[in-house]
Every structure is written in C-alpha cells, then in structure tokens.
JSON list of C-alpha atoms in Angstrom, two decimals:
[
{"chain": "A", "resi": 1, "resn": "MET", "atom": "CA", "xyz": [20.28, 56.05, 99.46]},
{"chain": "A", "resi": 2, "resn": "ASN", "atom": "CA", "xyz": [23.17, 53.57, 99.68]},
{"chain": "A", "resi": 3, "resn": "ILE", "atom": "CA", "xyz": [25.28, 53.35, 102.18]},
{"chain": "A", "resi": 4, "resn": "LYS", "atom": "CA", "xyz": [28.22, 55.66, 100.40]},
{"chain": "A", "resi": 5, "resn": "GLU", "atom": "CA", "xyz": [25.83, 58.50, 99.99]},
{"chain": "A", "resi": 6, "resn": "PHE", "atom": "CA", "xyz": [24.63, 58.40, 103.30]},
{"chain": "A", "resi": 7, "resn": "GLU", "atom": "CA", "xyz": [28.29, 59.13, 104.73]},
{"chain": "A", "resi": 8, "resn": "GLU", "atom": "CA", "xyz": [28.47, 61.62, 102.00]},
{"chain": "A", "resi": 9, "resn": "LEU", "atom": "CA", "xyz": [25.53, 63.16, 103.52]},
{"chain": "A", "resi": 10, "resn": "VAL", "atom": "CA", "xyz": [26.83, 63.06, 106.88]},
{"chain": "A", "resi": 11, "resn": "LEU", "atom": "CA", "xyz": [29.74, 64.90, 106.56]},
{"chain": "A", "resi": 12, "resn": "LYS", "atom": "CA", "xyz": [28.65, 67.40, 103.87]},
{"chain": "A", "resi": 13, "resn": "GLU", "atom": "CA", "xyz": [26.41, 68.59, 106.85]},
{"chain": "A", "resi": 14, "resn": "LEU", "atom": "CA", "xyz": [28.92, 68.39, 109.11]},
{"chain": "A", "resi": 15, "resn": "LYS", "atom": "CA", "xyz": [31.07, 70.52, 106.97]},
{"chain": "A", "resi": 16, "resn": "LYS", "atom": "CA", "xyz": [28.25, 72.79, 106.97]},
{"chain": "A", "resi": 17, "resn": "VAL", "atom": "CA", "xyz": [27.81, 73.13, 110.89]},
{"chain": "A", "resi": 18, "resn": "VAL", "atom": "CA", "xyz": [31.72, 73.38, 111.08]},
{"chain": "A", "resi": 19, "resn": "ASP", "atom": "CA", "xyz": [32.30, 76.04, 108.38]},
{"chain": "A", "resi": 20, "resn": "CYS", "atom": "CA", "xyz": [29.45, 78.52, 109.69]},
{"chain": "A", "resi": 21, "resn": "ILE", "atom": "CA", "xyz": [30.93, 77.85, 113.35]},
{"chain": "A", "resi": 22, "resn": "ILE", "atom": "CA", "xyz": [34.10, 79.36, 111.58]},
{"chain": "A", "resi": 23, "resn": "THR", "atom": "CA", "xyz": [33.08, 81.55, 109.87]},
{"chain": "A", "resi": 24, "resn": "GLU", "atom": "CA", "xyz": [31.06, 83.50, 112.60]},
{"chain": "A", "resi": 25, "resn": "ASN", "atom": "CA", "xyz": [34.11, 83.21, 114.76]},
{"chain": "A", "resi": 26, "resn": "LEU", "atom": "CA", "xyz": [36.86, 83.89, 112.77]},
{"chain": "A", "resi": 27, "resn": "GLU", "atom": "CA", "xyz": [39.19, 84.86, 115.34]},
{"chain": "A", "resi": 28, "resn": "LEU", "atom": "CA", "xyz": [39.56, 84.11, 119.01]},
{"chain": "A", "resi": 29, "resn": "PRO", "atom": "CA", "xyz": [41.14, 85.64, 122.31]},
{"chain": "A", "resi": 30, "resn": "ILE", "atom": "CA", "xyz": [43.40, 82.45, 122.69]},
{"chain": "A", "resi": 31, "resn": "SER", "atom": "CA", "xyz": [47.23, 82.88, 122.99]},
{"chain": "A", "resi": 32, "resn": "ALA", "atom": "CA", "xyz": [49.36, 81.16, 121.11]},
{"chain": "A", "resi": 33, "resn": "LYS", "atom": "CA", "xyz": [51.09, 78.52, 123.54]},
{"chain": "A", "resi": 34, "resn": "SER", "atom": "CA", "xyz": [51.72, 75.01, 123.72]},
{"chain": "A", "resi": 35, "resn": "ARG", "atom": "CA", "xyz": [48.00, 73.49, 124.60]},
{"chain": "A", "resi": 36, "resn": "VAL", "atom": "CA", "xyz": [46.66, 76.13, 121.67]},
{"chain": "A", "resi": 37, "resn": "GLY", "atom": "CA", "xyz": [45.30, 73.20, 120.05]},
{"chain": "A", "resi": 38, "resn": "ALA", "atom": "CA", "xyz": [43.57, 71.38, 122.91]},
{"chain": "A", "resi": 39, "resn": "GLU", "atom": "CA", "xyz": [42.45, 74.57, 123.66]},
{"chain": "A", "resi": 40, "resn": "ILE", "atom": "CA", "xyz": [40.66, 75.33, 120.03]},
{"chain": "A", "resi": 41, "resn": "SER", "atom": "CA", "xyz": [39.45, 71.59, 120.12]},
{"chain": "A", "resi": 42, "resn": "ASP", "atom": "CA", "xyz": [37.47, 72.33, 123.19]},
{"chain": "A", "resi": 43, "resn": "TRP", "atom": "CA", "xyz": [35.94, 75.25, 121.99]},
{"chain": "A", "resi": 44, "resn": "LEU", "atom": "CA", "xyz": [34.98, 73.76, 118.96]},
{"chain": "A", "resi": 45, "resn": "GLU", "atom": "CA", "xyz": [33.27, 71.20, 121.00]},
{"chain": "A", "resi": 46, "resn": "GLU", "atom": "CA", "xyz": [30.91, 73.61, 122.78]},
{"chain": "A", "resi": 47, "resn": "LYS", "atom": "CA", "xyz": [30.06, 75.69, 119.99]},
{"chain": "A", "resi": 48, "resn": "PHE", "atom": "CA", "xyz": [29.67, 72.33, 117.79]},
{"chain": "A", "resi": 49, "resn": "VAL", "atom": "CA", "xyz": [26.60, 71.59, 120.69]},
{"chain": "A", "resi": 50, "resn": "GLU", "atom": "CA", "xyz": [25.48, 74.97, 120.43]},
{"chain": "A", "resi": 51, "resn": "TYR", "atom": "CA", "xyz": [25.33, 75.28, 116.72]},
{"chain": "A", "resi": 52, "resn": "THR", "atom": "CA", "xyz": [23.52, 71.62, 116.34]},
{"chain": "A", "resi": 53, "resn": "MET", "atom": "CA", "xyz": [20.90, 72.59, 118.97]},
{"chain": "A", "resi": 54, "resn": "ASN", "atom": "CA", "xyz": [18.20, 72.90, 116.50]},
{"chain": "A", "resi": 55, "resn": "ASN", "atom": "CA", "xyz": [19.86, 71.47, 113.53]},
{"chain": "A", "resi": 56, "resn": "VAL", "atom": "CA", "xyz": [17.59, 69.23, 111.41]},
{"chain": "A", "resi": 57, "resn": "PHE", "atom": "CA", "xyz": [20.22, 65.93, 110.85]},
{"chain": "A", "resi": 58, "resn": "PHE", "atom": "CA", "xyz": [22.22, 66.07, 114.38]},
{"chain": "A", "resi": 59, "resn": "LYS", "atom": "CA", "xyz": [20.19, 65.65, 117.26]},
{"chain": "A", "resi": 60, "resn": "GLY", "atom": "CA", "xyz": [21.49, 65.08, 121.08]},
{"chain": "A", "resi": 61, "resn": "SER", "atom": "CA", "xyz": [25.19, 66.58, 120.41]},
{"chain": "A", "resi": 62, "resn": "GLU", "atom": "CA", "xyz": [27.09, 66.58, 123.59]},
{"chain": "A", "resi": 63, "resn": "GLY", "atom": "CA", "xyz": [31.01, 67.28, 124.06]},
{"chain": "A", "resi": 64, "resn": "ALA", "atom": "CA", "xyz": [33.47, 65.56, 126.22]},
{"chain": "A", "resi": 65, "resn": "ALA", "atom": "CA", "xyz": [33.20, 66.05, 129.90]},
{"chain": "A", "resi": 66, "resn": "ARG", "atom": "CA", "xyz": [36.44, 68.84, 130.79]},
{"chain": "A", "resi": 67, "resn": "ASP", "atom": "CA", "xyz": [37.84, 66.06, 133.51]},
{"chain": "A", "resi": 68, "resn": "SER", "atom": "CA", "xyz": [37.56, 63.50, 131.50]},
{"chain": "A", "resi": 69, "resn": "THR", "atom": "CA", "xyz": [40.81, 62.35, 129.21]},
{"chain": "A", "resi": 70, "resn": "LYS", "atom": "CA", "xyz": [40.12, 59.21, 128.67]},
{"chain": "A", "resi": 71, "resn": "ASN", "atom": "CA", "xyz": [36.97, 59.56, 126.73]},
{"chain": "A", "resi": 72, "resn": "PRO", "atom": "CA", "xyz": [37.14, 58.12, 123.16]},
{"chain": "A", "resi": 73, "resn": "TRP", "atom": "CA", "xyz": [34.89, 61.18, 121.48]},
{"chain": "A", "resi": 74, "resn": "ASP", "atom": "CA", "xyz": [35.83, 64.89, 121.99]},
{"chain": "A", "resi": 75, "resn": "ALA", "atom": "CA", "xyz": [31.78, 65.53, 120.95]},
{"chain": "A", "resi": 76, "resn": "ARG", "atom": "CA", "xyz": [29.50, 62.72, 119.44]},
{"chain": "A", "resi": 77, "resn": "THR", "atom": "CA", "xyz": [26.00, 62.95, 117.81]},
{"chain": "A", "resi": 78, "resn": "ASP", "atom": "CA", "xyz": [23.18, 61.32, 116.33]},
{"chain": "A", "resi": 79, "resn": "PHE", "atom": "CA", "xyz": [22.75, 61.40, 112.69]},
{"chain": "A", "resi": 80, "resn": "VAL", "atom": "CA", "xyz": [18.78, 61.51, 112.34]},
{"chain": "A", "resi": 81, "resn": "LEU", "atom": "CA", "xyz": [17.37, 61.21, 108.64]},
{"chain": "A", "resi": 82, "resn": "ASN", "atom": "CA", "xyz": [13.80, 59.65, 108.22]},
{"chain": "A", "resi": 83, "resn": "ASN", "atom": "CA", "xyz": [13.43, 56.81, 110.34]},
{"chain": "A", "resi": 84, "resn": "THR", "atom": "CA", "xyz": [17.26, 56.05, 111.13]},
{"chain": "A", "resi": 85, "resn": "LYS", "atom": "CA", "xyz": [19.59, 57.36, 113.45]},
{"chain": "A", "resi": 86, "resn": "GLU", "atom": "CA", "xyz": [23.29, 56.78, 113.64]},
{"chain": "A", "resi": 87, "resn": "GLU", "atom": "CA", "xyz": [25.40, 57.76, 116.26]},
{"chain": "A", "resi": 88, "resn": "ILE", "atom": "CA", "xyz": [28.74, 59.52, 114.63]},
{"chain": "A", "resi": 89, "resn": "TRP", "atom": "CA", "xyz": [31.81, 60.31, 116.94]},
{"chain": "A", "resi": 90, "resn": "ILE", "atom": "CA", "xyz": [33.96, 63.37, 116.43]},
{"chain": "A", "resi": 91, "resn": "ASP", "atom": "CA", "xyz": [37.86, 64.35, 116.59]},
{"chain": "A", "resi": 92, "resn": "PHE", "atom": "CA", "xyz": [38.41, 67.74, 116.29]},
{"chain": "A", "resi": 93, "resn": "LYS", "atom": "CA", "xyz": [42.22, 68.90, 115.61]},
{"chain": "A", "resi": 94, "resn": "ALA", "atom": "CA", "xyz": [43.26, 72.16, 115.42]},
{"chain": "A", "resi": 95, "resn": "PHE", "atom": "CA", "xyz": [46.63, 72.41, 113.70]},
{"chain": "A", "resi": 96, "resn": "LYS", "atom": "CA", "xyz": [49.26, 75.54, 113.06]},
{"chain": "A", "resi": 97, "resn": "ILE", "atom": "CA", "xyz": [49.02, 76.53, 109.35]},
{"chain": "A", "resi": 98, "resn": "THR", "atom": "CA", "xyz": [52.99, 76.37, 109.46]},
{"chain": "A", "resi": 99, "resn": "SER", "atom": "CA", "xyz": [52.56, 72.92, 110.89]},
{"chain": "A", "resi": 100, "resn": "ALA", "atom": "CA", "xyz": [50.40, 71.28, 108.10]},
{"chain": "A", "resi": 101, "resn": "ASN", "atom": "CA", "xyz": [52.68, 68.66, 106.98]},
{"chain": "A", "resi": 102, "resn": "SER", "atom": "CA", "xyz": [52.94, 67.14, 110.22]},
{"chain": "A", "resi": 103, "resn": "ASN", "atom": "CA", "xyz": [52.12, 63.45, 111.48]},
{"chain": "A", "resi": 104, "resn": "PRO", "atom": "CA", "xyz": [49.65, 63.80, 114.58]},
{"chain": "A", "resi": 105, "resn": "ASP", "atom": "CA", "xyz": [48.49, 60.44, 116.58]},
{"chain": "A", "resi": 106, "resn": "ILE", "atom": "CA", "xyz": [44.57, 60.17, 115.37]},
{"chain": "A", "resi": 107, "resn": "GLY", "atom": "CA", "xyz": [43.58, 57.82, 118.18]},
{"chain": "A", "resi": 108, "resn": "THR", "atom": "CA", "xyz": [44.23, 53.74, 119.14]},
{"chain": "A", "resi": 109, "resn": "PRO", "atom": "CA", "xyz": [42.67, 51.08, 117.14]},
{"chain": "A", "resi": 110, "resn": "ASN", "atom": "CA", "xyz": [41.06, 49.61, 119.99]},
{"chain": "A", "resi": 111, "resn": "LYS", "atom": "CA", "xyz": [38.49, 52.20, 119.92]},
{"chain": "A", "resi": 112, "resn": "ILE", "atom": "CA", "xyz": [37.43, 52.13, 116.50]},
{"chain": "A", "resi": 113, "resn": "ILE", "atom": "CA", "xyz": [37.43, 48.12, 117.03]},
{"chain": "A", "resi": 114, "resn": "LYS", "atom": "CA", "xyz": [35.40, 49.00, 119.62]},
{"chain": "A", "resi": 115, "resn": "LEU", "atom": "CA", "xyz": [33.22, 51.45, 118.73]},
{"chain": "A", "resi": 116, "resn": "ILE", "atom": "CA", "xyz": [32.74, 48.53, 115.34]},
{"chain": "A", "resi": 117, "resn": "ASN", "atom": "CA", "xyz": [31.86, 45.90, 117.99]},
{"chain": "A", "resi": 118, "resn": "GLU", "atom": "CA", "xyz": [29.28, 47.35, 119.53]},
{"chain": "A", "resi": 119, "resn": "GLY", "atom": "CA", "xyz": [27.57, 48.26, 116.14]},
{"chain": "A", "resi": 120, "resn": "LYS", "atom": "CA", "xyz": [28.79, 51.58, 115.37]},
{"chain": "A", "resi": 121, "resn": "PHE", "atom": "CA", "xyz": [31.04, 53.03, 113.02]},
{"chain": "A", "resi": 122, "resn": "TYR", "atom": "CA", "xyz": [31.30, 56.48, 111.91]},
{"chain": "A", "resi": 123, "resn": "HIS", "atom": "CA", "xyz": [34.00, 58.44, 113.91]},
{"chain": "A", "resi": 124, "resn": "ALA", "atom": "CA", "xyz": [34.43, 61.56, 112.21]},
{"chain": "A", "resi": 125, "resn": "PHE", "atom": "CA", "xyz": [38.01, 63.63, 112.19]},
{"chain": "A", "resi": 126, "resn": "ILE", "atom": "CA", "xyz": [37.58, 67.07, 111.58]},
{"chain": "A", "resi": 127, "resn": "HIS", "atom": "CA", "xyz": [41.17, 69.53, 111.18]},
{"chain": "A", "resi": 128, "resn": "VAL", "atom": "CA", "xyz": [40.76, 73.19, 111.04]},
{"chain": "A", "resi": 129, "resn": "PHE", "atom": "CA", "xyz": [44.03, 75.58, 110.44]},
{"chain": "A", "resi": 130, "resn": "TYR", "atom": "CA", "xyz": [45.07, 78.66, 112.63]},
{"chain": "A", "resi": 131, "resn": "GLU", "atom": "CA", "xyz": [47.76, 81.57, 112.63]},
{"chain": "A", "resi": 132, "resn": "THR", "atom": "CA", "xyz": [48.73, 83.97, 115.30]},
{"chain": "A", "resi": 133, "resn": "THR", "atom": "CA", "xyz": [47.29, 87.38, 115.59]},
{"chain": "A", "resi": 134, "resn": "ASP", "atom": "CA", "xyz": [48.32, 90.05, 117.84]},
{"chain": "A", "resi": 135, "resn": "ILE", "atom": "CA", "xyz": [45.22, 89.38, 119.96]},
{"chain": "A", "resi": 136, "resn": "GLY", "atom": "CA", "xyz": [44.88, 85.50, 119.81]},
{"chain": "A", "resi": 137, "resn": "LEU", "atom": "CA", "xyz": [44.77, 83.63, 116.85]},
{"chain": "A", "resi": 138, "resn": "LYS", "atom": "CA", "xyz": [42.39, 83.50, 113.65]},
{"chain": "A", "resi": 139, "resn": "PHE", "atom": "CA", "xyz": [41.52, 80.79, 111.19]},
{"chain": "A", "resi": 140, "resn": "VAL", "atom": "CA", "xyz": [42.76, 80.61, 108.33]},
{"chain": "A", "resi": 141, "resn": "LYS", "atom": "CA", "xyz": [42.08, 78.12, 105.08]},
{"chain": "A", "resi": 142, "resn": "LEU", "atom": "CA", "xyz": [44.20, 75.47, 103.72]},
{"chain": "A", "resi": 143, "resn": "ASN", "atom": "CA", "xyz": [43.54, 74.00, 100.12]},
{"chain": "A", "resi": 144, "resn": "ASN", "atom": "CA", "xyz": [40.93, 77.02, 99.93]},
{"chain": "A", "resi": 145, "resn": "SER", "atom": "CA", "xyz": [38.72, 75.46, 102.59]},
{"chain": "A", "resi": 146, "resn": "TYR", "atom": "CA", "xyz": [38.41, 75.94, 106.52]},
{"chain": "A", "resi": 147, "resn": "SER", "atom": "CA", "xyz": [37.80, 72.49, 107.51]},
{"chain": "A", "resi": 148, "resn": "LYS", "atom": "CA", "xyz": [38.82, 69.26, 106.24]},
{"chain": "A", "resi": 149, "resn": "LEU", "atom": "CA", "xyz": [36.85, 66.59, 107.17]},
{"chain": "A", "resi": 150, "resn": "TYR", "atom": "CA", "xyz": [36.56, 62.85, 106.87]},
{"chain": "A", "resi": 151, "resn": "PHE", "atom": "CA", "xyz": [35.67, 59.64, 108.60]},
{"chain": "A", "resi": 152, "resn": "LEU", "atom": "CA", "xyz": [38.44, 57.06, 109.66]},
{"chain": "A", "resi": 153, "resn": "LYS", "atom": "CA", "xyz": [37.32, 54.48, 107.78]},
{"chain": "A", "resi": 154, "resn": "ASP", "atom": "CA", "xyz": [38.42, 57.09, 105.23]},
{"chain": "A", "resi": 155, "resn": "VAL", "atom": "CA", "xyz": [41.61, 57.92, 106.14]},
{"chain": "A", "resi": 156, "resn": "SER", "atom": "CA", "xyz": [44.48, 58.15, 103.63]},
{"chain": "A", "resi": 157, "resn": "PRO", "atom": "CA", "xyz": [46.04, 54.63, 102.95]},
{"chain": "A", "resi": 158, "resn": "THR", "atom": "CA", "xyz": [49.42, 56.08, 104.39]},
{"chain": "A", "resi": 159, "resn": "PHE", "atom": "CA", "xyz": [48.64, 55.95, 107.85]},
{"chain": "A", "resi": 160, "resn": "ARG", "atom": "CA", "xyz": [50.27, 53.38, 110.19]},
{"chain": "A", "resi": 161, "resn": "ARG", "atom": "CA", "xyz": [50.44, 52.34, 113.78]},
{"chain": "A", "resi": 162, "resn": "ASN", "atom": "CA", "xyz": [52.79, 53.25, 116.10]},
{"chain": "A", "resi": 163, "resn": "PRO", "atom": "CA", "xyz": [55.01, 51.21, 118.64]},
{"chain": "A", "resi": 164, "resn": "LYS", "atom": "CA", "xyz": [52.75, 52.95, 121.13]},
{"chain": "A", "resi": 165, "resn": "ASN", "atom": "CA", "xyz": [49.78, 51.63, 119.49]},
{"chain": "A", "resi": 166, "resn": "GLN", "atom": "CA", "xyz": [48.76, 54.81, 118.31]},
{"chain": "A", "resi": 167, "resn": "LEU", "atom": "CA", "xyz": [47.61, 55.80, 114.64]},
{"chain": "A", "resi": 168, "resn": "GLN", "atom": "CA", "xyz": [48.97, 58.28, 112.51]},
{"chain": "A", "resi": 169, "resn": "VAL", "atom": "CA", "xyz": [48.55, 59.80, 109.28]},
{"chain": "A", "resi": 170, "resn": "ASN", "atom": "CA", "xyz": [50.30, 63.30, 107.81]},
{"chain": "A", "resi": 171, "resn": "ILE", "atom": "CA", "xyz": [47.62, 66.21, 107.76]},
{"chain": "A", "resi": 172, "resn": "SER", "atom": "CA", "xyz": [48.22, 66.75, 104.40]},
{"chain": "A", "resi": 173, "resn": "ALA", "atom": "CA", "xyz": [47.28, 62.91, 103.06]},
{"chain": "A", "resi": 174, "resn": "ALA", "atom": "CA", "xyz": [44.15, 62.73, 101.01]},
{"chain": "A", "resi": 175, "resn": "SER", "atom": "CA", "xyz": [41.14, 60.97, 102.38]},
{"chain": "A", "resi": 176, "resn": "GLU", "atom": "CA", "xyz": [40.56, 57.89, 99.70]},
{"chain": "A", "resi": 177, "resn": "TYR", "atom": "CA", "xyz": [36.93, 56.43, 100.09]},
{"chain": "A", "resi": 178, "resn": "ARG", "atom": "CA", "xyz": [36.57, 52.86, 101.00]},
{"chain": "A", "resi": 179, "resn": "THR", "atom": "CA", "xyz": [34.12, 50.37, 102.07]},
{"chain": "A", "resi": 180, "resn": "ARG", "atom": "CA", "xyz": [33.04, 49.47, 105.65]},
{"chain": "A", "resi": 181, "resn": "GLU", "atom": "CA", "xyz": [34.55, 46.20, 104.96]},
{"chain": "A", "resi": 182, "resn": "ASP", "atom": "CA", "xyz": [37.45, 47.15, 103.53]},
{"chain": "A", "resi": 183, "resn": "PHE", "atom": "CA", "xyz": [38.42, 49.56, 106.13]},
{"chain": "A", "resi": 184, "resn": "ILE", "atom": "CA", "xyz": [38.14, 46.38, 108.81]},
{"chain": "A", "resi": 185, "resn": "LYS", "atom": "CA", "xyz": [40.45, 44.56, 106.51]},
{"chain": "A", "resi": 186, "resn": "LEU", "atom": "CA", "xyz": [43.08, 47.42, 105.87]},
{"chain": "A", "resi": 187, "resn": "LEU", "atom": "CA", "xyz": [42.89, 48.50, 109.73]},
{"chain": "A", "resi": 188, "resn": "MET", "atom": "CA", "xyz": [44.05, 44.91, 110.35]},
{"chain": "A", "resi": 189, "resn": "ASP", "atom": "CA", "xyz": [46.16, 44.50, 107.99]},
{"chain": "A", "resi": 190, "resn": "LYS", "atom": "CA", "xyz": [48.30, 48.25, 109.19]},
{"chain": "A", "resi": 191, "resn": "ILE", "atom": "CA", "xyz": [48.18, 46.10, 112.98]},
{"chain": "A", "resi": 192, "resn": "LYS", "atom": "CA", "xyz": [49.81, 43.45, 111.61]},
{"chain": "A", "resi": 193, "resn": "GLU", "atom": "CA", "xyz": [51.74, 45.04, 109.98]},
{"chain": "A", "resi": 194, "resn": "SER", "atom": "CA", "xyz": [53.38, 47.17, 113.00]},
{"chain": "A", "resi": 195, "resn": "HIS", "atom": "CA", "xyz": [53.57, 44.01, 115.24]},
{"chain": "A", "resi": 196, "resn": "GLN", "atom": "CA", "xyz": [55.71, 42.32, 112.68]},
{"chain": "A", "resi": 197, "resn": "ARG", "atom": "CA", "xyz": [57.85, 45.42, 112.37]},
{"chain": "A", "resi": 198, "resn": "GLN", "atom": "CA", "xyz": [57.85, 45.05, 116.17]},
{"chain": "A", "resi": 199, "resn": "ILE", "atom": "CA", "xyz": [59.08, 41.50, 116.02]},
{"chain": "A", "resi": 200, "resn": "GLU", "atom": "CA", "xyz": [62.03, 42.26, 113.67]},
{"chain": "A", "resi": 201, "resn": "ILE", "atom": "CA", "xyz": [62.89, 45.05, 115.94]},
{"chain": "A", "resi": 202, "resn": "SER", "atom": "CA", "xyz": [63.15, 42.98, 119.23]},
{"chain": "A", "resi": 203, "resn": "ASN", "atom": "CA", "xyz": [64.86, 39.87, 117.66]},
{"chain": "A", "resi": 204, "resn": "LYS", "atom": "CA", "xyz": [67.81, 42.39, 116.07]},
{"chain": "A", "resi": 205, "resn": "ALA", "atom": "CA", "xyz": [68.15, 43.56, 119.90]},
{"chain": "A", "resi": 206, "resn": "LEU", "atom": "CA", "xyz": [67.69, 40.30, 120.95]},
{"chain": "A", "resi": 207, "resn": "LYS", "atom": "CA", "xyz": [70.83, 38.92, 118.89]},
{"chain": "A", "resi": 208, "resn": "LYS", "atom": "CA", "xyz": [72.62, 41.93, 120.35]},
{"chain": "A", "resi": 209, "resn": "ILE", "atom": "CA", "xyz": [71.90, 41.09, 123.87]},
{"chain": "A", "resi": 210, "resn": "ASP", "atom": "CA", "xyz": [74.50, 38.61, 124.55]},
{"chain": "A", "resi": 211, "resn": "LYS", "atom": "CA", "xyz": [77.71, 40.59, 123.22]},
{"chain": "A", "resi": 212, "resn": "ILE", "atom": "CA", "xyz": [76.40, 43.74, 124.69]},
{"chain": "A", "resi": 213, "resn": "THR", "atom": "CA", "xyz": [76.41, 41.72, 127.72]},
{"chain": "A", "resi": 214, "resn": "GLU", "atom": "CA", "xyz": [79.78, 40.62, 127.11]},
{"chain": "A", "resi": 215, "resn": "ASP", "atom": "CA", "xyz": [80.82, 43.65, 126.23]},
{"chain": "A", "resi": 216, "resn": "LEU", "atom": "CA", "xyz": [79.37, 45.61, 129.71]},
{"chain": "A", "resi": 217, "resn": "LEU", "atom": "CA", "xyz": [81.31, 42.81, 131.84]},
{"chain": "A", "resi": 218, "resn": "LYS", "atom": "CA", "xyz": [84.43, 43.35, 130.11]},
{"chain": "A", "resi": 219, "resn": "ALA", "atom": "CA", "xyz": [84.24, 47.10, 130.46]},
{"chain": "A", "resi": 220, "resn": "ASN", "atom": "CA", "xyz": [83.54, 46.67, 134.40]},
{"chain": "A", "resi": 221, "resn": "LYS", "atom": "CA", "xyz": [85.95, 44.27, 135.28]},
{"chain": "A", "resi": 222, "resn": "LYS", "atom": "CA", "xyz": [88.67, 46.61, 133.61]},
{"chain": "A", "resi": 223, "resn": "SER", "atom": "CA", "xyz": [86.95, 49.25, 135.44]},
{"chain": "A", "resi": 224, "resn": "GLU", "atom": "CA", "xyz": [86.79, 47.37, 138.66]},
{"chain": "A", "resi": 225, "resn": "ASP", "atom": "CA", "xyz": [89.94, 45.95, 138.53]},
{"chain": "A", "resi": 226, "resn": "ASP", "atom": "CA", "xyz": [91.87, 49.71, 138.10]},
{"chain": "A", "resi": 227, "resn": "LEU", "atom": "CA", "xyz": [89.86, 51.13, 140.83]},
{"chain": "A", "resi": 228, "resn": "THR", "atom": "CA", "xyz": [90.77, 48.02, 143.13]},
{"chain": "A", "resi": 229, "resn": "LYS", "atom": "CA", "xyz": [94.75, 49.01, 142.56]},
{"chain": "A", "resi": 230, "resn": "LYS", "atom": "CA", "xyz": [94.45, 52.41, 143.11]},
{"chain": "A", "resi": 231, "resn": "ILE", "atom": "CA", "xyz": [92.36, 51.81, 146.67]},
{"chain": "A", "resi": 232, "resn": "GLN", "atom": "CA", "xyz": [95.14, 49.07, 147.66]}
]
C-alpha cells in the first residue's frame, strides 16, 4: 500500500462512519438559528466518538472540550492499520443546503503548519448539509451524497488566505489529490501571494496618506475659522 492508497482508505472509512451517523439520525430537533451549524458540529463530534468506540480502524476518538474555543480540531482519532497508527484531526462543518456556494473559513494556516512540524499531516474536513423542517432540521444530500470529505492537503487549488490569516474555499469547489510535498509548496505559495496582496494594498494606501492629511487639515481650518467667527 502506498501513501495515496492509505489516504483513500482513511477517507473511505471516515465517510462510512459519517454516513452511518446521518442515515440513522436524518432529522434533529435543533432549531434553525444563528449558531445551528455549530450545534450540528457539536452533535457530530459526540456521535463520531460514540460510533467509533468499537471501530476496526478508528481508536481513541475524542471530541473537543465544550469550553475550549481555541481547540485545533472538532474531533481527533487514531487510524490504526496493522502496526501503523496515524493521528487524524477532524473539522465538521454543517451548511444549509441553500448556502452551498458560500466561502467559509477553514482555519488558520498556522494550525496545519504546527501539525506538520509535529510530525503529523492529516486534517480532514467533513461537510454535511441540512434544511429546516417544522420540528428542526434534516440532513439532505448534495451531489447525491450526505457528506463531502477531503484532507486539507487535497483542498481545491482555488483556496486562498485572507487578511485575517484564515484560509477560505468555496463549499462547492472540488478537492484535488496532491502529494504532501506538493501541498506544502502550494500552501506556502498561497501565504506568500496573500502577503504580497496585503503589501500592495498597504503601499497604495500609504501613497494616499499625505493627500488625505492635507485635505483634512484644509477642511478643519475652514470649519475652525467659521466657528471662530461665529463665537466671537
């Protein structure tokens, strides 16, 4: 088995678990409010731990602590194959089916850089989709599937880093297999491009500062002179 086959097996087994969770719990009594996506993610974390308790491949699964907002993963697990154990980080993301063309944040690049520097690599994103019902919500299929899974290393090449140091990608953008080395190079290229864009924006803004300052001083002098005349 090579690395690509190993990665495909991990995703295949992850999808089995997630699709099983969803098909056995198609409707949830969760009201459609502003944080419904976060509530679904919390629910999926708990269910993932429950459903992998006696799994052949996934061992030691755990969800993020509820009081921790800075946890780097929603859930983590060890994928065990023969004598190999590989840690997998998981991010669950739930989207209303009508928002399937949005561009959500998928985390800071610092997180994956830290993961790789620690000798690990696999950060899986699991997308699920829902629509509202009279009693709450129900899971629905997108492109004939209840879930969309990919490793961050295989994220669509259309992803970008925004000025807040968050990676973003369109929900509907297809993932694309690449080697681990190719991902590292692509990630660093994207980070470099983002910083270059920010430098260009800052340089343009800096060139306008003197003119803006001059205009403000003129406007203030006029209004200050007018006020002085009125109060004399």
